[in-house]
Amino acid sequence: MINMKILQNRDSFLKTQVLIIGGGVTGTGLARDLGLRGISSILVEKQDINAGASGGNHGLLHSGARYAASDSEAAAECREEGELLKKLAPQCIEDTGGLFVAVKGDNENYTADFPGMCEKSGIKADFIDIAEVLEMEPLLSPDIIAAYQVSDASIDPFMLSLDNISHARDLGAVLMRYTKLESFNIENKKIKTALVRNTVTGQETIIEPEQVVSAAGAWAGIVAGLAGIKLDLVCSMGTLLVTQSRLAKKVINRLRKASDADILVPGGTVSILGTTSVRIDDPDKCRPTIPETDYIIEQGAAMIPALETTQYIRAYSGVRPLTGSSSGDDRNVSRGFALIDHAKDRVENLTTISGGKLTTFRLMAEKTADLICRKMGISKTCTTRTVPLPGSKEGRWTAPGLAPRMWMTGHKSDDIILCECEMVSKGIIDNIIKSCRQQGEVPTLKTVGIRSRIGKGPCQGGFCSARIAAHMYDREEFSGKKGLNELREFLNERWRGKHPVLWGLPLEQAELQEALHCGFFGLEL
Amino acid sequence: MKKTIINCDLLIIGTGMAGMAASVFAANRGLSAVNAGQSGEINFASGFLDLMGVFPVQDKKQWENPWEAVDALVKEMPEHPYAKISGKEISLAFDEFTDFLYQSGVPYAGYPDKNIQMLTPVGTFKPTFRVPNSMFKGIQAYKEKNQCLIADFRGMKGFSGRQLVEVLGDKWPGLRNIRIDLPGLKGEAYPKHLARSMENMETRQSLIKLLKPHIKEEKSVGFPAIMGLCKTLEVISHLEQELGVEVFEIAVMPPSVAGSRIWTAYQTGILKKGVNVLFQKQVLSFEQSETGELIFDIGQREKELRVQAKGAVLASGRFFGKGLYADRKMIRESIFNLPVFQPESRCRWHENNFLSPKGHKLNQAGIETDEFFRPLDSSGRPAYKNLFAAGSILAHQDWTRMKCGSGLAIASAFKAVNSFIQELP
């Protein structure tokens, strides 16, 4: 019976030039790059856009200064790419500028060598007077002993990936979300077909690609494994905390050898503090923990004492896929990227792109596409260095503060606010659902969450989730008990990040939420 | 400025379910009582009064008979506050409090010794003991699976008739839904505004005009609980007359009018009983007189008045009610700095799964008491002979999972007030 069902479901067959695995910033960037070269691609993503490290990072557009001492090549790449992106994708970037500050007790030799090391990679780091820096960022510790100004910025990784994939689709790329790669069929040292399965509907599809690129981040080892290849990959989990309000105007870095909790990045109305580096075996086991949360706060407070008393909205983790094994601190592994042609492993049309930084995603996509073109014998050059990234409908509602601004400047008289924390209206939700539908996708509570600020405010989805579920029932997006199950999933997903930071006011909110969802609705029963 | 000093028998701290109940019991027993607290939390109440519904929570075992559930609970969890109260007392307490609500215009209904499986706004059912009269007919309609129409309102968020039809469809095929577009209502329809407008005859007439043509085979119509603020039963019987079917209310998400109906009833009822109410005020500091009386400075932010009481009931709630406060390291009690029973570290506070049926360990945290509900100090003896605790601040219970919140509040308030009276010289 089961086999019959699979056979019936296996009703679709697709051909493409390039099959991309992984819908993070690299995969979506690659789909766009290939699209601009006139090369067709299908991108399969087992969850949703930016479900891995692309959605679990600081949102920091590096000036390169952070790597000046340890990895001058990566530092120079960051500098160049950062400058390019500020010009090409300004909608995703807030050009905040950044600071490097050392506090009492930090290594003074490192501090003194810093500007020289930056210069070697062509990075500008200007000395600033302590009094001036304290005036600039009043929450900095009075124990600061040195400060430099650099050109760091903050970048919205969700908007970035959504804009990339939207442009790629305009250029003919196909996106398959919630689609998991099940197996490869390899014949004559080539992947002939890939079998993928929709994790929601169970439908299977066979894809026949000319080339396959694994941009699966921390899952790249698993993908390579399906082709019988062992890939040396280290999973380094980093945890970050989101504060309730924005604590600093600029990106603030601790001026010391890269260590835990030494970067605070502004992200619209909040600040993001992190990160840690913990080796894990299985990228699916990535989740923020309470000891890590406390450690991050204690470390960060040396630089910004208010971090000890401020309120946090949530914690989240991402997994850095680092290629090449190392002993000791995973921070010593290069943050440069690895482009691996698996022809050497006897699978001629498989390539893995791994490692790297959010900041260098465009370059990673460029180099990968160059390799793919060579392998396919196509002579098309990269244009992402000069073609601006168009803003998209899908990406726009991820911007903090946009929804309230739109609401204040005017809304339809019959529109109502569904998420009060972030002022997301029914009209915005309808827009998101409509654009999902236009792209042939089934909207879920989670997809609405990723594409908006829903669930990201102080109540973390406690109230708006049930309201949006009701609205989606009204719109006939949900039938039967589907909406209730999605509500449960959505609440549990938000809880992951919330439960490490529950004390003070957030704990009061969480208690109210539990009273509502368990005490009243009995959703746990 | 000279501060007003109020002398009384009993100060009741908190205006949630436990604080309200304690104030009613104190007044009914002829005590001079003062009730102080930041009202507001009650607006988040569902309107249901739970007694005891689920135990053991990890097995999701639901009980039809709440008294049997209490017995089973007390046997296995002798530290649960219900173990300090007899079934008889719980029953007397419940009746005395619901009688007060009835006298104040909010009648409650239920079965003598049986829980109700009550429909929630998301389409689930939860076991509870007493529900507002206005909701009771819905239970019969569901039982008989009669043809029924659920009406919702355009602009009212968080309540979807279609959702209820979809979720309940397999169990209740005769259910249909309809959206009402009330004339003159643009943008958001807030439950309170809707409820107020329903007390207006013209609004009801236009509702009837819109609805009547759609009632065919239906025996009943269910509305979200916005049928009037105070005149609910009047509104419902008028609609029943004109529509020719039974009309009932379905609970809605907070902030709802079900909570504010209780609050309004309480305010009018308790004033009539002569209780001195200090709403929107909190206890700012506490000391004990040489003779053992409890002295409190009370105000909004600044100390406005002083209450000198022979005893006090601490019904300040948990975190949302601000009776307990948690920092990154531990949980404290806000007024008396009483010891708080709690897991040894924050790592143990919560489960990884929010909806874990076994419940979060933190929920069991709270104030431990003796058999008279007197909070214990760190040596395990009553902290003050004339201080009592009631409601959700009590340790060793998880009211959100056990579905025992109101029962716990009302019964512990009952025992606390009676214990205080026994303490009086």
PDB file of C-alpha atoms in Angstrom, chain B residues 82-261:
ATOM      1  CA  TYR B  82      -5.985  21.262  47.925  1.00  0.00           C
ATOM      2  CA  ALA B  83      -4.648  18.791  50.492  1.00  0.00           C
ATOM      3  CA  LYS B  84      -5.130  21.479  53.135  1.00  0.00           C
ATOM      4  CA  ILE B  85      -8.820  21.975  52.339  1.00  0.00           C
ATOM      5  CA  SER B  86     -11.621  19.444  52.612  1.00  0.00           C
ATOM      6  CA  GLY B  87     -13.942  18.763  49.686  1.00  0.00           C
ATOM      7  CA  LYS B  88     -16.774  20.138  51.788  1.00  0.00           C
ATOM      8  CA  GLU B  89     -14.920  23.430  52.287  1.00  0.00           C
ATOM      9  CA  ILE B  90     -14.073  23.707  48.586  1.00  0.00           C
ATOM     10  CA  SER B  91     -17.721  23.186  47.742  1.00  0.00           C
ATOM     11  CA  LEU B  92     -18.944  25.722  50.323  1.00  0.00           C
ATOM     12  CA  ALA B  93     -16.387  28.253  49.117  1.00  0.00           C
ATOM     13  CA  PHE B  94     -17.397  27.812  45.486  1.00  0.00           C
ATOM     14  CA  ASP B  95     -21.071  28.214  46.296  1.00  0.00           C
ATOM     15  CA  GLU B  96     -20.514  31.279  48.452  1.00  0.00           C
ATOM     16  CA  PHE B  97     -18.482  32.992  45.759  1.00  0.00           C
ATOM     17  CA  THR B  98     -20.761  32.118  42.822  1.00  0.00           C
ATOM     18  CA  ASP B  99     -23.705  33.204  44.955  1.00  0.00           C
ATOM     19  CA  PHE B 100     -22.004  36.579  45.357  1.00  0.00           C
ATOM     20  CA  LEU B 101     -21.515  36.802  41.580  1.00  0.00           C
ATOM     21  CA  TYR B 102     -25.178  35.910  41.076  1.00  0.00           C
ATOM     22  CA  GLN B 103     -26.266  38.603  43.547  1.00  0.00           C
ATOM     23  CA  SER B 104     -24.075  41.041  41.642  1.00  0.00           C
ATOM     24  CA  GLY B 105     -25.666  40.232  38.287  1.00  0.00           C
ATOM     25  CA  VAL B 106     -23.340  37.564  36.835  1.00  0.00           C
ATOM     26  CA  PRO B 107     -25.027  34.184  37.279  1.00  0.00           C
ATOM     27  CA  TYR B 108     -22.989  31.028  36.766  1.00  0.00           C
ATOM     28  CA  ALA B 109     -24.173  27.577  35.774  1.00  0.00           C
ATOM     29  CA  GLY B 110     -22.929  24.000  35.848  1.00  0.00           C
ATOM     30  CA  TYR B 111     -23.708  20.516  37.101  1.00  0.00           C
ATOM     31  CA  PRO B 112     -23.672  19.581  40.787  1.00  0.00           C
ATOM     32  CA  ASP B 113     -20.747  17.148  40.760  1.00  0.00           C
ATOM     33  CA  LYS B 114     -19.623  17.099  37.185  1.00  0.00           C
ATOM     34  CA  ASN B 115     -17.156  18.980  35.036  1.00  0.00           C
ATOM     35  CA  ILE B 116     -18.239  20.643  31.829  1.00  0.00           C
ATOM     36  CA  GLN B 117     -16.336  20.148  28.577  1.00  0.00           C
ATOM     37  CA  MET B 118     -16.351  23.748  27.486  1.00  0.00           C
ATOM     38  CA  LEU B 119     -15.744  25.012  23.957  1.00  0.00           C
ATOM     39  CA  THR B 120     -12.892  27.527  23.685  1.00  0.00           C
ATOM     40  CA  PRO B 121     -12.519  30.212  20.997  1.00  0.00           C
ATOM     41  CA  VAL B 122      -9.920  28.158  19.100  1.00  0.00           C
ATOM     42  CA  GLY B 123     -12.254  25.149  18.858  1.00  0.00           C
ATOM     43  CA  THR B 124     -10.757  22.965  21.588  1.00  0.00           C
ATOM     44  CA  PHE B 125     -12.645  21.786  24.661  1.00  0.00           C
ATOM     45  CA  LYS B 126     -11.411  22.118  28.203  1.00  0.00           C
ATOM     46  CA  PRO B 127     -12.784  20.739  31.434  1.00  0.00           C
ATOM     47  CA  THR B 128     -14.182  23.372  33.764  1.00  0.00           C
ATOM     48  CA  PHE B 129     -16.735  23.475  36.587  1.00  0.00           C
ATOM     49  CA  ARG B 130     -18.843  26.609  36.297  1.00  0.00           C
ATOM     50  CA  VAL B 131     -19.451  28.825  33.287  1.00  0.00           C
ATOM     51  CA  PRO B 132     -21.452  32.023  32.836  1.00  0.00           C
ATOM     52  CA  ASN B 133     -25.161  31.279  32.336  1.00  0.00           C
ATOM     53  CA  SER B 134     -24.922  32.927  28.941  1.00  0.00           C
ATOM     54  CA  MET B 135     -22.574  30.171  27.748  1.00  0.00           C
ATOM     55  CA  PHE B 136     -24.347  27.178  29.260  1.00  0.00           C
ATOM     56  CA  LYS B 137     -26.841  26.535  26.443  1.00  0.00           C
ATOM     57  CA  GLY B 138     -23.941  25.978  24.069  1.00  0.00           C
ATOM     58  CA  ILE B 139     -23.079  22.799  25.959  1.00  0.00           C
ATOM     59  CA  GLN B 140     -26.541  21.368  25.377  1.00  0.00           C
ATOM     60  CA  ALA B 141     -26.443  22.368  21.708  1.00  0.00           C
ATOM     61  CA  TYR B 142     -23.150  20.532  21.282  1.00  0.00           C
ATOM     62  CA  LYS B 143     -24.395  17.491  23.148  1.00  0.00           C
ATOM     63  CA  GLU B 144     -27.489  17.164  21.003  1.00  0.00           C
ATOM     64  CA  LYS B 145     -25.509  18.061  17.853  1.00  0.00           C
ATOM     65  CA  ASN B 146     -28.417  20.145  16.676  1.00  0.00           C
ATOM     66  CA  GLN B 147     -28.230  22.398  13.670  1.00  0.00           C
ATOM     67  CA  CYS B 148     -26.459  25.487  14.941  1.00  0.00           C
ATOM     68  CA  LEU B 149     -25.229  28.746  13.483  1.00  0.00           C
ATOM     69  CA  ILE B 150     -22.115  30.489  14.766  1.00  0.00           C
ATOM     70  CA  ALA B 151     -22.152  34.193  14.074  1.00  0.00           C
ATOM     71  CA  ASP B 152     -19.000  36.283  14.200  1.00  0.00           C
ATOM     72  CA  PHE B 153     -18.434  39.964  13.529  1.00  0.00           C
ATOM     73  CA  ARG B 154     -16.477  41.709  10.857  1.00  0.00           C
ATOM     74  CA  GLY B 155     -13.573  43.623  12.410  1.00  0.00           C
ATOM     75  CA  MET B 156     -13.427  41.524  15.580  1.00  0.00           C
ATOM     76  CA  LYS B 157     -10.069  39.784  15.654  1.00  0.00           C
ATOM     77  CA  GLY B 158      -9.248  36.439  17.211  1.00  0.00           C
ATOM     78  CA  PHE B 159     -12.697  34.940  16.772  1.00  0.00           C
ATOM     79  CA  SER B 160     -13.539  33.039  13.618  1.00  0.00           C
ATOM     80  CA  GLY B 161     -16.825  31.211  13.208  1.00  0.00           C
ATOM     81  CA  ARG B 162     -15.332  29.386  10.265  1.00  0.00           C
ATOM     82  CA  GLN B 163     -12.471  28.159  12.450  1.00  0.00           C
ATOM     83  CA  LEU B 164     -14.947  26.629  14.911  1.00  0.00           C
ATOM     84  CA  VAL B 165     -16.875  24.979  12.096  1.00  0.00           C
ATOM     85  CA  GLU B 166     -13.662  23.600  10.586  1.00  0.00           C
ATOM     86  CA  VAL B 167     -12.203  22.338  13.855  1.00  0.00           C
ATOM     87  CA  LEU B 168     -15.496  20.884  15.140  1.00  0.00           C
ATOM     88  CA  GLY B 169     -16.849  19.821  11.769  1.00  0.00           C
ATOM     89  CA  ASP B 170     -16.237  16.096  12.160  1.00  0.00           C
ATOM     90  CA  LYS B 171     -17.965  16.012  15.543  1.00  0.00           C
ATOM     91  CA  TRP B 172     -20.728  18.477  14.820  1.00  0.00           C
ATOM     92  CA  PRO B 173     -21.799  18.293  11.190  1.00  0.00           C
ATOM     93  CA  GLY B 174     -24.811  20.558  11.759  1.00  0.00           C
ATOM     94  CA  LEU B 175     -22.631  23.546  12.480  1.00  0.00           C
ATOM     95  CA  ARG B 176     -22.523  26.522  10.096  1.00  0.00           C
ATOM     96  CA  ASN B 177     -21.033  29.972  10.385  1.00  0.00           C
ATOM     97  CA  ILE B 178     -21.986  33.446   9.274  1.00  0.00           C
ATOM     98  CA  ARG B 179     -20.181  36.767   9.391  1.00  0.00           C
ATOM     99  CA  ILE B 180     -22.168  39.759  10.560  1.00  0.00           C
ATOM    100  CA  ASP B 181     -21.306  43.138   9.101  1.00  0.00           C
ATOM    101  CA  LEU B 182     -22.916  45.554  11.509  1.00  0.00           C
ATOM    102  CA  PRO B 183     -23.820  48.868   9.875  1.00  0.00           C
ATOM    103  CA  GLY B 184     -21.844  51.845  11.113  1.00  0.00           C
ATOM    104  CA  LEU B 185     -18.981  49.647  12.291  1.00  0.00           C
ATOM    105  CA  LYS B 186     -15.751  50.420  10.472  1.00  0.00           C
ATOM    106  CA  GLY B 187     -12.276  49.145  11.256  1.00  0.00           C
ATOM    107  CA  GLU B 188     -11.661  47.217  14.437  1.00  0.00           C
ATOM    108  CA  ALA B 189     -14.603  45.997  16.520  1.00  0.00           C
ATOM    109  CA  TYR B 190     -13.336  45.753  20.106  1.00  0.00           C
ATOM    110  CA  PRO B 191     -15.189  43.268  22.335  1.00  0.00           C
ATOM    111  CA  LYS B 192     -16.018  45.946  24.899  1.00  0.00           C
ATOM    112  CA  HIS B 193     -17.419  48.329  22.297  1.00  0.00           C
ATOM    113  CA  LEU B 194     -19.447  45.570  20.694  1.00  0.00           C
ATOM    114  CA  ALA B 195     -20.749  44.479  24.086  1.00  0.00           C
ATOM    115  CA  ARG B 196     -21.799  48.009  24.954  1.00  0.00           C
ATOM    116  CA  SER B 197     -23.477  48.512  21.598  1.00  0.00           C
ATOM    117  CA  MET B 198     -25.448  45.281  22.053  1.00  0.00           C
ATOM    118  CA  GLU B 199     -27.183  46.859  25.033  1.00  0.00           C
ATOM    119  CA  ASN B 200     -28.612  49.320  22.539  1.00  0.00           C
ATOM    120  CA  MET B 201     -31.973  48.248  21.117  1.00  0.00           C
ATOM    121  CA  GLU B 202     -31.256  49.645  17.631  1.00  0.00           C
ATOM    122  CA  THR B 203     -28.043  47.676  17.262  1.00  0.00           C
ATOM    123  CA  ARG B 204     -29.890  44.528  18.246  1.00  0.00           C
ATOM    124  CA  GLN B 205     -32.638  45.276  15.734  1.00  0.00           C
ATOM    125  CA  SER B 206     -30.128  45.570  12.909  1.00  0.00           C
ATOM    126  CA  LEU B 207     -28.389  42.387  14.076  1.00  0.00           C
ATOM    127  CA  ILE B 208     -31.713  40.547  14.038  1.00  0.00           C
ATOM    128  CA  LYS B 209     -32.526  41.910  10.573  1.00  0.00           C
ATOM    129  CA  LEU B 210     -29.193  40.684   9.223  1.00  0.00           C
ATOM    130  CA  LEU B 211     -29.341  37.313  10.904  1.00  0.00           C
ATOM    131  CA  LYS B 212     -32.948  36.200  10.688  1.00  0.00           C
ATOM    132  CA  PRO B 213     -33.018  35.333   6.954  1.00  0.00           C
ATOM    133  CA  HIS B 214     -30.107  32.927   7.527  1.00  0.00           C
ATOM    134  CA  ILE B 215     -31.779  30.911  10.259  1.00  0.00           C
ATOM    135  CA  LYS B 216     -33.427  27.907   8.635  1.00  0.00           C
ATOM    136  CA  GLU B 217     -33.118  24.511  10.277  1.00  0.00           C
ATOM    137  CA  GLU B 218     -31.053  25.935  13.123  1.00  0.00           C
ATOM    138  CA  LYS B 219     -32.137  25.369  16.694  1.00  0.00           C
ATOM    139  CA  SER B 220     -29.576  27.726  18.183  1.00  0.00           C
ATOM    140  CA  VAL B 221     -27.146  30.566  17.431  1.00  0.00           C
ATOM    141  CA  GLY B 222     -23.769  30.973  19.121  1.00  0.00           C
ATOM    142  CA  PHE B 223     -22.154  34.408  19.352  1.00  0.00           C
ATOM    143  CA  PRO B 224     -18.772  35.455  20.682  1.00  0.00           C
ATOM    144  CA  ALA B 225     -19.134  36.607  24.288  1.00  0.00           C
ATOM    145  CA  ILE B 226     -19.970  40.233  23.504  1.00  0.00           C
ATOM    146  CA  MET B 227     -23.672  40.126  24.282  1.00  0.00           C
ATOM    147  CA  GLY B 228     -23.783  43.141  26.575  1.00  0.00           C
ATOM    148  CA  LEU B 229     -21.531  44.344  29.348  1.00  0.00           C
ATOM    149  CA  CYS B 230     -23.966  44.166  32.264  1.00  0.00           C
ATOM    150  CA  LYS B 231     -27.332  43.313  30.714  1.00  0.00           C
ATOM    151  CA  THR B 232     -26.214  40.081  29.097  1.00  0.00           C
ATOM    152  CA  LEU B 233     -29.242  38.000  30.005  1.00  0.00           C
ATOM    153  CA  GLU B 234     -31.610  40.743  28.881  1.00  0.00           C
ATOM    154  CA  VAL B 235     -29.797  41.025  25.540  1.00  0.00           C
ATOM    155  CA  ILE B 236     -29.850  37.265  25.042  1.00  0.00           C
ATOM    156  CA  SER B 237     -33.525  36.782  25.884  1.00  0.00           C
ATOM    157  CA  HIS B 238     -34.466  39.592  23.506  1.00  0.00           C
ATOM    158  CA  LEU B 239     -32.491  37.923  20.708  1.00  0.00           C
ATOM    159  CA  GLU B 240     -34.014  34.540  21.506  1.00  0.00           C
ATOM    160  CA  GLN B 241     -37.481  35.990  21.298  1.00  0.00           C
ATOM    161  CA  GLU B 242     -36.926  37.709  17.982  1.00  0.00           C
ATOM    162  CA  LEU B 243     -34.872  34.991  16.324  1.00  0.00           C
ATOM    163  CA  GLY B 244     -37.008  32.151  17.622  1.00  0.00           C
ATOM    164  CA  VAL B 245     -33.965  30.025  18.528  1.00  0.00           C
ATOM    165  CA  GLU B 246     -31.779  29.532  21.552  1.00  0.00           C
ATOM    166  CA  VAL B 247     -28.888  31.958  21.843  1.00  0.00           C
ATOM    167  CA  PHE B 248     -25.625  31.327  23.677  1.00  0.00           C
ATOM    168  CA  GLU B 249     -22.215  32.906  24.040  1.00  0.00           C
ATOM    169  CA  ILE B 250     -18.809  31.412  23.251  1.00  0.00           C
ATOM    170  CA  ALA B 251     -15.787  32.585  25.230  1.00  0.00           C
ATOM    171  CA  VAL B 252     -13.368  34.861  23.358  1.00  0.00           C
ATOM    172  CA  MET B 253      -9.645  35.535  23.629  1.00  0.00           C
ATOM    173  CA  PRO B 254      -8.601  38.088  26.228  1.00  0.00           C
ATOM    174  CA  PRO B 255      -8.889  40.929  26.847  1.00  0.00           C
ATOM    175  CA  SER B 256     -12.518  39.895  26.846  1.00  0.00           C
ATOM    176  CA  VAL B 257     -15.715  41.072  28.419  1.00  0.00           C
ATOM    177  CA  ALA B 258     -16.116  37.855  30.419  1.00  0.00           C
ATOM    178  CA  GLY B 259     -13.314  39.068  32.697  1.00  0.00           C
ATOM    179  CA  SER B 260     -14.588  42.606  32.893  1.00  0.00           C
ATOM    180  CA  ARG B 261     -18.111  41.389  33.724  1.00  0.00           C
TER     181      ARG B 261
END
